[in-house]
mmCIF file of C-alpha atoms in Angstrom:
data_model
loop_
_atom_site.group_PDB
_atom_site.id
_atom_site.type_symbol
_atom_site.label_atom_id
_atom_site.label_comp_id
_atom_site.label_asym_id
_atom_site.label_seq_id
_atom_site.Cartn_x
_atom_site.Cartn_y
_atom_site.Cartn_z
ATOM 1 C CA UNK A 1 -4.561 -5.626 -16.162
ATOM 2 C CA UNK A 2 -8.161 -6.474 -16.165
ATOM 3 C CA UNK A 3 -7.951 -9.696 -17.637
ATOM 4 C CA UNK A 4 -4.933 -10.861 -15.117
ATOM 5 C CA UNK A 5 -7.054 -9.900 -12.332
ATOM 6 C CA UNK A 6 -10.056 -12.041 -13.619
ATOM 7 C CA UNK A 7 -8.018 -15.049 -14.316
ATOM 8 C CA UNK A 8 -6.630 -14.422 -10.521
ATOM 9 C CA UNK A 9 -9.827 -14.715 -9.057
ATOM 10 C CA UNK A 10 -11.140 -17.292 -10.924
ATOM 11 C CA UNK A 11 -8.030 -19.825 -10.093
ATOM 12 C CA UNK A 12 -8.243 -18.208 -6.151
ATOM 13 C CA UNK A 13 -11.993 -19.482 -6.150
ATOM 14 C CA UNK A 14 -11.034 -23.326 -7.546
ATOM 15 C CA UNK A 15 -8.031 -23.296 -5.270
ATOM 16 C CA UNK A 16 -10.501 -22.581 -1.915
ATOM 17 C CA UNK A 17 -12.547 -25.127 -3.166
ATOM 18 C CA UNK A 18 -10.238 -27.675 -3.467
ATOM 19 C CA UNK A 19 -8.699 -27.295 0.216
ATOM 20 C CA UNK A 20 -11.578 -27.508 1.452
ATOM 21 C CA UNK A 21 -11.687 -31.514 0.769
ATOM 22 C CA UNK A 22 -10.127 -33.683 2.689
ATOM 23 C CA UNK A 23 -7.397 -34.253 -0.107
ATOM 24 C CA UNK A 24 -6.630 -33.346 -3.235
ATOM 25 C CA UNK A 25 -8.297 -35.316 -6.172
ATOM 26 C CA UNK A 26 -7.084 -35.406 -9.545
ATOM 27 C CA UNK A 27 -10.814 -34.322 -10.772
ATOM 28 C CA UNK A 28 -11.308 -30.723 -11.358
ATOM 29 C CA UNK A 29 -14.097 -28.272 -10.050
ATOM 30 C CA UNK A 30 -16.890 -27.702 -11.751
ATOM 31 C CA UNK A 31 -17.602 -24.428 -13.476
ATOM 32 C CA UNK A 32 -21.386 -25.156 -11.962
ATOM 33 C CA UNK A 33 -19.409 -25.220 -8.444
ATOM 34 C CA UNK A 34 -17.483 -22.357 -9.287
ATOM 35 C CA UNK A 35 -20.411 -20.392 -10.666
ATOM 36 C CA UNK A 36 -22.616 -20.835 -7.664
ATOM 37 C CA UNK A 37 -19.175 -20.256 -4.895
ATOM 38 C CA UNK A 38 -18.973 -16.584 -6.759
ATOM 39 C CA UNK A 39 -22.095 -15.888 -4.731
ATOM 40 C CA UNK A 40 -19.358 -15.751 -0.763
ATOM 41 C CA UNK A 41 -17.226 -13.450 -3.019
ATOM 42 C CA UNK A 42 -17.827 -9.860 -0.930
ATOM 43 C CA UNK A 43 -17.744 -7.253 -3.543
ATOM 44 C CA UNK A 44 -20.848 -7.747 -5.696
ATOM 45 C CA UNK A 45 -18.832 -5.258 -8.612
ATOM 46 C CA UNK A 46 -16.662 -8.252 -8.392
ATOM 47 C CA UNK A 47 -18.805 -10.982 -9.001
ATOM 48 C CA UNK A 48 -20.825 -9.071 -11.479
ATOM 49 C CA UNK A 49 -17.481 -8.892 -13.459
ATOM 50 C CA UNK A 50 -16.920 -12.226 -13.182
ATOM 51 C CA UNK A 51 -19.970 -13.968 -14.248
ATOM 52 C CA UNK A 52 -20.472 -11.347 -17.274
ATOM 53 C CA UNK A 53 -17.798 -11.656 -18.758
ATOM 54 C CA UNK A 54 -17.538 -15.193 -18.962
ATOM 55 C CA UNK A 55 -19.475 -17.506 -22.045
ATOM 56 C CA UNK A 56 -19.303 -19.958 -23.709
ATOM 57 C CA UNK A 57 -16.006 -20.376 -26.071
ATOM 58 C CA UNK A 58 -15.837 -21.245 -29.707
ATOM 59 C CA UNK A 59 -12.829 -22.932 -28.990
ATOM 60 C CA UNK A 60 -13.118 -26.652 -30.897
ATOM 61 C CA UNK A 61 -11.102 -29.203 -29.123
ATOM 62 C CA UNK A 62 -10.572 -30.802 -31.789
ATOM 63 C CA UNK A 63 -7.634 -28.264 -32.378
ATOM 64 C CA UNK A 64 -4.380 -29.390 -31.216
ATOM 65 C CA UNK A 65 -3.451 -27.281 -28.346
ATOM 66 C CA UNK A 66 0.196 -29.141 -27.404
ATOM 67 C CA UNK A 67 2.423 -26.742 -28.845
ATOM 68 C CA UNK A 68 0.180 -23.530 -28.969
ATOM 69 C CA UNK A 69 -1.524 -23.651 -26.023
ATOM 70 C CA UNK A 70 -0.075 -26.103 -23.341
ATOM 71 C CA UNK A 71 4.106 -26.230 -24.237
ATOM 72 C CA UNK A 72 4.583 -23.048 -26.420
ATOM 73 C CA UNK A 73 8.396 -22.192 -26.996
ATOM 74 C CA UNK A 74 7.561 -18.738 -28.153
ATOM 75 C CA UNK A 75 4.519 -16.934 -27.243
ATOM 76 C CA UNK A 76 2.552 -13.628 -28.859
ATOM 77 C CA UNK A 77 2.576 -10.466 -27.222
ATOM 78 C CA UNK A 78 1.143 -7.043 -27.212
ATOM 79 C CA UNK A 79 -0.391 -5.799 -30.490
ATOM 80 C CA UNK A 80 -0.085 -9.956 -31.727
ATOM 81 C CA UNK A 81 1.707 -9.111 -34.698
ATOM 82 C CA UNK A 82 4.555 -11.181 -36.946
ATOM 83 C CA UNK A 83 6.899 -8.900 -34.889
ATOM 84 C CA UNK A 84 5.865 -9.598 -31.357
ATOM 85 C CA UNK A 85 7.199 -13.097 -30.686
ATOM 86 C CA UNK A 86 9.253 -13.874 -27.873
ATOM 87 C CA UNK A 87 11.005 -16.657 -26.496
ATOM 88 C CA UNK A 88 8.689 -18.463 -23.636
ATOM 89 C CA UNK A 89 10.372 -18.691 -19.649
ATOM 90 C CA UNK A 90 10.192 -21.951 -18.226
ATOM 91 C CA UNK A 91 7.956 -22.464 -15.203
ATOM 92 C CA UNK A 92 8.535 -21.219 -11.740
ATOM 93 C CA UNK A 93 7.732 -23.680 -9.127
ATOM 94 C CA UNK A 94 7.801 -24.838 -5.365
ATOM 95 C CA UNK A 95 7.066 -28.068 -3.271
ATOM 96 C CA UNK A 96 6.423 -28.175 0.199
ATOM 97 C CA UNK A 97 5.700 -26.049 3.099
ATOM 98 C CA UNK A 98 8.948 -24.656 2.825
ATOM 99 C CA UNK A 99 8.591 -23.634 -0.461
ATOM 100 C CA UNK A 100 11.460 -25.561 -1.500
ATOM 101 C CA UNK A 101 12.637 -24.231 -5.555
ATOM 102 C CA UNK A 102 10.481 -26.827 -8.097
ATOM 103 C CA UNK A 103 11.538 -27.261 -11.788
ATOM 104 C CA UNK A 104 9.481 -28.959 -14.423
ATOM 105 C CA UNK A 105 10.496 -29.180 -17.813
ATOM 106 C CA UNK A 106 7.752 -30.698 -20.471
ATOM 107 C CA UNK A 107 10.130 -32.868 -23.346
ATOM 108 C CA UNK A 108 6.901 -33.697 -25.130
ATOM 109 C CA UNK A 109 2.942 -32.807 -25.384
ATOM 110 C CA UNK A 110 0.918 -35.091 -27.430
ATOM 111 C CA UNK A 111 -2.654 -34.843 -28.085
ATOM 112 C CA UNK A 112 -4.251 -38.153 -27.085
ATOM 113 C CA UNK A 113 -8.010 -37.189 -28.386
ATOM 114 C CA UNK A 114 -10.170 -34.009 -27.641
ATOM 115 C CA UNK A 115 -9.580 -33.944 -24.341
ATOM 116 C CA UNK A 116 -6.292 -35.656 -23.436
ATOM 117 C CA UNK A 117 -2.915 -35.089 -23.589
ATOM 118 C CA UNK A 118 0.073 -36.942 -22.648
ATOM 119 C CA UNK A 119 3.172 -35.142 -21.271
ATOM 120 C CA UNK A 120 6.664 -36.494 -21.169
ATOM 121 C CA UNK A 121 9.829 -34.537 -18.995
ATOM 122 C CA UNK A 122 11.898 -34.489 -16.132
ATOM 123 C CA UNK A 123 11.318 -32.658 -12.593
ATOM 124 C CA UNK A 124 14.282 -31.065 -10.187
ATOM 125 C CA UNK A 125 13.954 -30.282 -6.275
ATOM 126 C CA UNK A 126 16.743 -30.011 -4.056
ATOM 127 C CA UNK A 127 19.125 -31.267 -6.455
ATOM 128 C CA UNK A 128 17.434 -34.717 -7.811
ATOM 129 C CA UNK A 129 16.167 -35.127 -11.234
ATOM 130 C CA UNK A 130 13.979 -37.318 -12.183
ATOM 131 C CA UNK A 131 11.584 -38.457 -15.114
ATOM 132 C CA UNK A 132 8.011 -38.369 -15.236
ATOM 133 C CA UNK A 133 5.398 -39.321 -17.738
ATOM 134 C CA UNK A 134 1.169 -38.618 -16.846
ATOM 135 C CA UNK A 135 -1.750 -36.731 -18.615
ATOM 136 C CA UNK A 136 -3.738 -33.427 -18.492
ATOM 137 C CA UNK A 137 -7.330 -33.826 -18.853
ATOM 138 C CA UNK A 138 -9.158 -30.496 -20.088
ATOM 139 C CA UNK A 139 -12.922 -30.332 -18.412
ATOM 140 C CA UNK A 140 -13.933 -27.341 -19.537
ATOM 141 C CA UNK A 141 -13.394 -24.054 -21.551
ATOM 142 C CA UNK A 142 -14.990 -20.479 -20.997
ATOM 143 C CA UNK A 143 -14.845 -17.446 -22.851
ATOM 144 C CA UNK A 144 -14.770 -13.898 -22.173
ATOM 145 C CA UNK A 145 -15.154 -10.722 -24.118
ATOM 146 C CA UNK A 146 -11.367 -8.988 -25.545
ATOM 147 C CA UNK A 147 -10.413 -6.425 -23.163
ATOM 148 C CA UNK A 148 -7.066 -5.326 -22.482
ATOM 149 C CA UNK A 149 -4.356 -2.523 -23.097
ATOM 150 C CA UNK A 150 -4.372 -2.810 -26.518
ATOM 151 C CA UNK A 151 -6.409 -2.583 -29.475
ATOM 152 C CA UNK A 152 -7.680 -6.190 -29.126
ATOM 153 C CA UNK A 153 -10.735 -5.897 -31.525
ATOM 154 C CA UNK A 154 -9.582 -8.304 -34.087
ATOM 155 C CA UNK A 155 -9.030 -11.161 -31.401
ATOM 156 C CA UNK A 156 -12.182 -12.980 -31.857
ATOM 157 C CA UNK A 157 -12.310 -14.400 -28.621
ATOM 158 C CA UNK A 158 -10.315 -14.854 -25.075
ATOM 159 C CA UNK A 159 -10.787 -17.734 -22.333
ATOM 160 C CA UNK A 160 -9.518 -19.867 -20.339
ATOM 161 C CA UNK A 161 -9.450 -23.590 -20.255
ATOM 162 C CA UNK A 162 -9.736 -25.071 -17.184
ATOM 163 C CA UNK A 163 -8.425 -29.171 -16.545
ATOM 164 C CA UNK A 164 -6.873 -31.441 -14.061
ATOM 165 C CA UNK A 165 -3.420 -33.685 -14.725
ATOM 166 C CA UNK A 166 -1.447 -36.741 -12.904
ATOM 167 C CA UNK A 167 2.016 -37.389 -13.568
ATOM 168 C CA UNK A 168 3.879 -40.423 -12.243
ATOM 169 C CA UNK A 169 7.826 -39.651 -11.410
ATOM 170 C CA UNK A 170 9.795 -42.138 -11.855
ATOM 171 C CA UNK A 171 14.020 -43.301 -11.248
ATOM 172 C CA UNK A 172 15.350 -45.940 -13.419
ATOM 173 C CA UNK A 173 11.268 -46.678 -13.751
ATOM 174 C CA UNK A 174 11.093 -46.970 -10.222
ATOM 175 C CA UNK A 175 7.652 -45.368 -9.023
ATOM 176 C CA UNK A 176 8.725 -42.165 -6.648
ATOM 177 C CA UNK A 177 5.999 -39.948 -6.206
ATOM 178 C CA UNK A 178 3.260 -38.497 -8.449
ATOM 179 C CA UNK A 179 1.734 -34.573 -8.624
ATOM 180 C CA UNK A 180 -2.199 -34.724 -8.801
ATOM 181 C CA UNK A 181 -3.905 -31.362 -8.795
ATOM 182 C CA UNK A 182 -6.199 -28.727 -11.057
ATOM 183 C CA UNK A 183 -4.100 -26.385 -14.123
ATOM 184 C CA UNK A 184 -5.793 -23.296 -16.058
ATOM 185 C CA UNK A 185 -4.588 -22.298 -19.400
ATOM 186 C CA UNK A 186 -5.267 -19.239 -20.917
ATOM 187 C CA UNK A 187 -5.538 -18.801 -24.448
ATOM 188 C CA UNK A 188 -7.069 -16.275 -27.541
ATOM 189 C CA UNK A 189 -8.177 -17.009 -31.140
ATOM 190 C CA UNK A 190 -6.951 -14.390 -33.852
ATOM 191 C CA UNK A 191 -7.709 -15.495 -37.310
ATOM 192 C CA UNK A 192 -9.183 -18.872 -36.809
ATOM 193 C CA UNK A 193 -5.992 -19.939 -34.960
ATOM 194 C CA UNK A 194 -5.576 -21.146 -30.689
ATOM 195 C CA UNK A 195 -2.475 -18.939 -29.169
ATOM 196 C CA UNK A 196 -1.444 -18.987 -25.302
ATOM 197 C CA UNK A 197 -2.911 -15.447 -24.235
ATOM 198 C CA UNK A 198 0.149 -13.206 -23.682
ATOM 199 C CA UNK A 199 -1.456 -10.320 -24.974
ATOM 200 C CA UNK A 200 -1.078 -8.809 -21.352
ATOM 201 C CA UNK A 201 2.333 -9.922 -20.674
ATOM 202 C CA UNK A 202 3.970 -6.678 -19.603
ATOM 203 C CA UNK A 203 1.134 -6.066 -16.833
ATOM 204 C CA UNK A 204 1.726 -6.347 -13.206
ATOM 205 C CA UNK A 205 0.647 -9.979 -11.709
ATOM 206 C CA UNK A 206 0.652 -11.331 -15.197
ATOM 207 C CA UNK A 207 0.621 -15.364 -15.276
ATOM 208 C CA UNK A 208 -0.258 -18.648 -17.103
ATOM 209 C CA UNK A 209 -0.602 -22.052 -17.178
ATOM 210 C CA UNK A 210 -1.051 -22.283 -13.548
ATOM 211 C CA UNK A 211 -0.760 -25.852 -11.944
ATOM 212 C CA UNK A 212 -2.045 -26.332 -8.421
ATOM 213 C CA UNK A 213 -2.219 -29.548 -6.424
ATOM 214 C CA UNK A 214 0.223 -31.993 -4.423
ATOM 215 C CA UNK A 215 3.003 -34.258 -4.656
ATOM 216 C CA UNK A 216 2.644 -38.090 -3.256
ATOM 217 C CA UNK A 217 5.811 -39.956 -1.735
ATOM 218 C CA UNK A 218 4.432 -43.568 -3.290
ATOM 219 C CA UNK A 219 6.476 -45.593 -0.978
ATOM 220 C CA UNK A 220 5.004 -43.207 2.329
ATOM 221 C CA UNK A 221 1.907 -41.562 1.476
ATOM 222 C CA UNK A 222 3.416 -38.274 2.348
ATOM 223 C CA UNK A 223 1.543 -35.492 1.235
ATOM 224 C CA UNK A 224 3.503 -32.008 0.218
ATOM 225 C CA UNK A 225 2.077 -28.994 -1.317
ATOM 226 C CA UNK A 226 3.393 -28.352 -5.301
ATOM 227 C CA UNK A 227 2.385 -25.532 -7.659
ATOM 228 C CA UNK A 228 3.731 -24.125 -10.624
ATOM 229 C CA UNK A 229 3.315 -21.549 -13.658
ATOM 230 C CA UNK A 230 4.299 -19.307 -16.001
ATOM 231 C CA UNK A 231 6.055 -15.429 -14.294
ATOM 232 C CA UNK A 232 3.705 -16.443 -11.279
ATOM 233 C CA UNK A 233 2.777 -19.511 -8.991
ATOM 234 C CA UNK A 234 -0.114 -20.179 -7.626
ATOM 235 C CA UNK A 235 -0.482 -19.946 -3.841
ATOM 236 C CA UNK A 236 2.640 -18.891 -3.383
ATOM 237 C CA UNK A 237 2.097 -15.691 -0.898
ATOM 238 C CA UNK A 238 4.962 -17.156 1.392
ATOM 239 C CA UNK A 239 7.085 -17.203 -0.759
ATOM 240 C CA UNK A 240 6.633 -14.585 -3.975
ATOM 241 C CA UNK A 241 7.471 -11.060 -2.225
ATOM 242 C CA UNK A 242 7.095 -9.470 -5.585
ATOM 243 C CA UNK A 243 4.419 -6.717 -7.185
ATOM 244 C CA UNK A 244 4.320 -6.363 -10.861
ATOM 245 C CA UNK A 245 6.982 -9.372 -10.736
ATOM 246 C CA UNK A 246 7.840 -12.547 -9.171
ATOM 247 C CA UNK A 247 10.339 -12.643 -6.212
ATOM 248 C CA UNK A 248 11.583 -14.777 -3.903
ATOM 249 C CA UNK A 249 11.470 -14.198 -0.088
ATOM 250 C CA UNK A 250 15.129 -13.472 1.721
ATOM 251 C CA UNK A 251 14.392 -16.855 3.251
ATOM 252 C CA UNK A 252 13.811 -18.781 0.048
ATOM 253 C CA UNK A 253 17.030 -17.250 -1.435
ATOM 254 C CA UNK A 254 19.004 -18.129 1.553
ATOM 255 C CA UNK A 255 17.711 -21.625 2.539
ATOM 256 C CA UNK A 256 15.523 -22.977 -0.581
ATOM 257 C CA UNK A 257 17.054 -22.985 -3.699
ATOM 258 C CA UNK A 258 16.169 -19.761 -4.899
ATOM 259 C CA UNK A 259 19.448 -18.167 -4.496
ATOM 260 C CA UNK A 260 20.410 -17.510 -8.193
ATOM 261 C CA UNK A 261 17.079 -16.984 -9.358
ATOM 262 C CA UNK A 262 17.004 -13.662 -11.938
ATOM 263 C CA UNK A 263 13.964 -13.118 -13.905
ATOM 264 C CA UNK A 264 16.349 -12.261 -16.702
ATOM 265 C CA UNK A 265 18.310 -15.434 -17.232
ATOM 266 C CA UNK A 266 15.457 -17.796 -15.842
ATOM 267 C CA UNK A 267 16.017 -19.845 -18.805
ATOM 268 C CA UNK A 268 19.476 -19.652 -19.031
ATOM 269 C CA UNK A 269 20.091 -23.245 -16.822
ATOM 270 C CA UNK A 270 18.852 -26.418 -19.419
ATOM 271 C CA UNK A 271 19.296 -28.908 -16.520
ATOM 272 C CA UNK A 272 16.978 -31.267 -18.220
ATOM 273 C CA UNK A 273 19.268 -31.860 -20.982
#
């Protein structure tokens, strides 16, 4: 629980930064930004928790992080034994102000270099698919110490990367639009080895891999609002009416795609393929 609220506040803090420009960029905060904005955060027990438990990580980036980090199919949960594997959900997503049901499906991750990776896949909102191809950019990585509901002592470490990405949709390789924006992955390292941190899974809020930022119309300039993640999405208080869960407002089941949506089956519909 501890750990999902921490990675909550963190995001909320890069999120408030980056509305506060003019636009979006594709260029992350700083963690020196983010360090010093802790200091408007009210509760001082807050931002006492926030800078202590943050370090920095062991993690090497020289580690490919495609598959075990960025595009897992199965993730590690609870106690992170051979038995706790489970099959990963795909992302939950909106665009615009009308929070509008976004799909994103990632066909390949490939690590570029240290810092780089590209991403190949296809994107769905209100019923047109379409390709896309771009990178994510890591631009930093902190560490914090293991806490959580479990006995976590043999993880040697738990962080969070933090990293920016641009991907260029495309129709027939047509330019259409492009998503620009800031992502945070979580991760631990048990035995020498990089695994998305699911360790807290089951806990109320939980979330991953959180993408916020904007979609471009390249033949308009129009600017819409376009976040996704894993269980939760970012900025999404309009819309996700849920507590220890995600879900949809009446409105965005009635009017916005989100009708069938069941947290059971959300990965029941391959409409990439």
């Amino acid at each position: 629980m501890k750990q999902s609220l921490i990675i909550t506040l963190v995001f909320a803090m890069l999120s408030i930064l980056s509305c506060c420009s003019n636009s979006i960029k594709p260029d992350s905060v700083s963690l020196a930004e983010t360090d010093s904005s802790l200091e408007s955060i009210d509760s001082v027990a807050t931002k006492d928790s926030l800078i202590m438990k943050m370090k920095e990580s062991h993690l090497d980036l020289g580690t490919d992080l495609s598959v075990s980090v960025i595009n897992p199919k199965r993730i590690l949960v609870e106690e992170m034994t051979k038995d706790n594997w489970c099959d990963r959900a795909e992302p939950l997503g909106y665009r615009g102000t009308s929070f509008d049901r976004f799909y994103i499906h990632y066909e390949s991750v490939k690590r570029i270099d240290d810092r780089r990776y590209k991403v190949i896949g296809k994107t769905r909102c209100i019923g047109a698919i379409h390709d896309f191809m771009g990178e994510i950019i890591i631009d930093s990585v902190k560490a914090y110490n293991p806490e959580g509901g479990y006995d976590l002592k043999k993880l040697e470490e738990r962080g969070i990367i933090y990293g920016h990405y641009q991907f260029d949709e495309s129709d027939n390789q047509k330019p259409i639009g492009k998503y620009t924006g800031n992502v945070y992955f979580s991760f631990n390292i048990l035995d020498g080895k990089v695994y998305y941190d699911a360790v807290d899974c089951w806990d109320d809020g939980y979330c991953n891999n959180q993408y916020e930022g904007v979609w471009v119309d390249i033949k308009t300039n129009r600017t819409l609002p376009c976040n996704w993640g894993d269980y939760r999405i970012p900025s999404s208080s309009g819309l996700d009416n849920g507590s220890g869960e995600f879900v949809p407002s009446d409105d965005a089941r009635n009017n916005h795609g989100w009708g069938d949506y069941n947290s059971e089956n959300s990965n029941s519909d391959e409409w990439w393929k």
